[in-house]
Coordinates of C-alpha atoms in Angstrom, one line a residue:
X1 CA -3.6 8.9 2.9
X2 CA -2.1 9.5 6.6
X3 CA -0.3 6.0 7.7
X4 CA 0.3 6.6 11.5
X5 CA 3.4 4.3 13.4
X6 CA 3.3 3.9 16.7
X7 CA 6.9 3.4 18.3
X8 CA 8.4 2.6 21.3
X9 CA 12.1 2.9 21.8
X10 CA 13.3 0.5 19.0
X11 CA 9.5 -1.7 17.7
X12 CA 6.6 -0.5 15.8
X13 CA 3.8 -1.3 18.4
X14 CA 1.4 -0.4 16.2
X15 CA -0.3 1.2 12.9
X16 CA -2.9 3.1 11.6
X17 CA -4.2 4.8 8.4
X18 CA -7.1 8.0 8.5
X19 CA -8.4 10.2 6.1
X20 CA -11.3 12.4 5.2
X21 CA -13.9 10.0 3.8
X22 CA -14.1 11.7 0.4
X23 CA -10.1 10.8 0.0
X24 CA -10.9 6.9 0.6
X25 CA -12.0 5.4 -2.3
X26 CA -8.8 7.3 -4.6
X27 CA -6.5 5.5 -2.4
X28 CA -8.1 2.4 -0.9
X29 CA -5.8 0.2 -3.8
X30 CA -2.7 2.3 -2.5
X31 CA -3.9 0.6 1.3
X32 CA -3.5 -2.2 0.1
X33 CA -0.3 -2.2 -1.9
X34 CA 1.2 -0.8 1.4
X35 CA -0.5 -3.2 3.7
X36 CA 1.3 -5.6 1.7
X37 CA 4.5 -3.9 1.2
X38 CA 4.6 -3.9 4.9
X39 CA 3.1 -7.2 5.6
X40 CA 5.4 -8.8 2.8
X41 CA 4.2 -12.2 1.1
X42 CA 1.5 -12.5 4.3
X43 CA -1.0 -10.3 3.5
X44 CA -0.9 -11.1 -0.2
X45 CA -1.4 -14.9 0.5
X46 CA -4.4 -13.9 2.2
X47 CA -5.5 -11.8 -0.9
X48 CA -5.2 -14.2 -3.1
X49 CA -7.0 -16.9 -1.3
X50 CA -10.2 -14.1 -1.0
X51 CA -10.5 -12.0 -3.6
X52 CA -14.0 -11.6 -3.6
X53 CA -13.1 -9.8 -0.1
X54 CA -10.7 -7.0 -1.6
X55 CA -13.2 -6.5 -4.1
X56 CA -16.1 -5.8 -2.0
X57 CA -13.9 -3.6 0.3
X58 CA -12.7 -1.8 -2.9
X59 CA -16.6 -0.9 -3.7
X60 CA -18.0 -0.9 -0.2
X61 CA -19.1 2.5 1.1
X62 CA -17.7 3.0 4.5
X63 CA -18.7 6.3 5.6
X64 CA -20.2 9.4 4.7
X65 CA -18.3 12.6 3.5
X66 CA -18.5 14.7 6.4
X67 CA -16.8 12.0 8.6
X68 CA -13.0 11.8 8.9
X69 CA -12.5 8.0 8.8
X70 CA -9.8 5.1 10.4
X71 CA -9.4 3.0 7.5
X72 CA -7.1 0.8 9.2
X73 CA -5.9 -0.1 12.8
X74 CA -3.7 -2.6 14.1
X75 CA -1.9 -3.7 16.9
X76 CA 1.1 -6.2 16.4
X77 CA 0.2 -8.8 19.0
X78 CA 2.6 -8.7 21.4
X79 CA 1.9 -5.1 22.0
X80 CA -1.6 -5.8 22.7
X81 CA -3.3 -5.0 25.7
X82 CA -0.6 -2.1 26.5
X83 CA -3.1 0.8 25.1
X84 CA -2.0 1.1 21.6
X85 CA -5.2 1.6 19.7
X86 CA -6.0 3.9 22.2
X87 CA -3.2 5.9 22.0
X88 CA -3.5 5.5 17.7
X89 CA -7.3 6.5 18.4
X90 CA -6.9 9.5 20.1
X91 CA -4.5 10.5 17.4
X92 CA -6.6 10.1 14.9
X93 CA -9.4 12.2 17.0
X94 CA -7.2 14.7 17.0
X95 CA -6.3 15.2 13.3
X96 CA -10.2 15.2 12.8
X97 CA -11.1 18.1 15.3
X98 CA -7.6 19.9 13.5
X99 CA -9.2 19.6 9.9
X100 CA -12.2 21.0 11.3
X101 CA -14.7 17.4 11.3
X102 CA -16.6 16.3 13.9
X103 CA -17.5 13.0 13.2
X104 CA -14.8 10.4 13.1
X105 CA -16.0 6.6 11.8
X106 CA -14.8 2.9 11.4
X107 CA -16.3 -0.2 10.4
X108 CA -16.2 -3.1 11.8
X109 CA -16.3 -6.6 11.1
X110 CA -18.9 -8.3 12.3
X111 CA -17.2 -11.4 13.8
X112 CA -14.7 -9.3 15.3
X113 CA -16.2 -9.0 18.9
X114 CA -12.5 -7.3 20.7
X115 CA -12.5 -5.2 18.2
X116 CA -16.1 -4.0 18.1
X117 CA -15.7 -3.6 21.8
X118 CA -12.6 -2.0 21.9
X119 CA -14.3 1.0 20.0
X120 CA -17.7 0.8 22.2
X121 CA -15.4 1.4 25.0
X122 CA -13.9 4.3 23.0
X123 CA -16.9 6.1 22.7
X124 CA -18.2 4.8 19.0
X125 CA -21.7 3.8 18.2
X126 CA -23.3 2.0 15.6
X127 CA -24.8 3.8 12.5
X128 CA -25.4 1.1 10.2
X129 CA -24.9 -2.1 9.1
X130 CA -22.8 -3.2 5.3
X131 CA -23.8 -6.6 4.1
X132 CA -22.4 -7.9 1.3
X133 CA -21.7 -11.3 0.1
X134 CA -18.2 -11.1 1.1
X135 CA -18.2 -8.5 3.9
X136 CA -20.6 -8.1 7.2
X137 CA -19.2 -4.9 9.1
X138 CA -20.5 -2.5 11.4
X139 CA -20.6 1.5 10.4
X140 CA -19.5 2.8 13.5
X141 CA -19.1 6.7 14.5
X142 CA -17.7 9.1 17.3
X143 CA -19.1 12.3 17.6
X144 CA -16.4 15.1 18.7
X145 CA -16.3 18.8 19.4
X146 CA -14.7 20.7 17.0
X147 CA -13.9 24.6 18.5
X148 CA -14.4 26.9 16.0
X149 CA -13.3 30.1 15.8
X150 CA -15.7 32.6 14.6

């Protein structure tokens, strides 16, 4: 799993983890032990008050194997609105186009209207739709040109 930090001088602005899709489900219980690591007693509280949640994001199928896929993104808030996930998205474009895929994807939550904006403005479209009890997301997906040498 790739965790990318975005820094300024002295602050993480911002975070970000990506991966081939094929790698996700080995280390999607590593995410979270590091999301919580990093988030301390937080992001466990919230864990722990929906745990039907982590479970149907530990069995939910978020992409497809020939994607390279942003598992996570965030942006601490008082960085927001400075460019941040652009700059982590643009990243994570270019690890896919180095490792050769040309698809990159995300999902989505449903209710999360910024967000599913954000990545409309970036270029993504929607491929699909995950509804489970728990979870309502968007499968969303940037195509990108991958130069091959032949």
């Amino acid at each position: 799993m790739s965790i990318h930090i975005l820094l300024d001088s002295q602050n993480v602005m911002g975070m970000m983890t990506c991966l081939p899709i094929k790698e996700l489900k080995r280390v999607t219980l590593k995410k979270v032990l590091v999301i919580i690591k990093l988030r301390k007693l937080s992001a466990l509280k919230i864990i722990l008050k929906n745990p039907k949640s982590l479970f149907a994001l530990m069995r939910v199928r978020e992409g497809k194997e020939n994607e390279y896929h942003i598992s996570m993104i965030a942006t601490l808030p008082e960085f927001q609105g400075r460019g941040v996930a652009k700059q982590l998205i643009a990243y994570a474009e270019a690890i896919s186009v180095a490792e050769e895929f040309n698809k990159l994807s995300h999902t989505v939550v449903k209710q999360n209207d910024t967000a599913f904006n954000l990545y409309r403005k970036f270029g993504f479209n929607v491929v699909g739709e995950i509804d489970d009890n728990a979870l309502q997301m968007y499968r969303m997906r940037k195509l990108l040109t991958v130069n091959r040498e032949d």
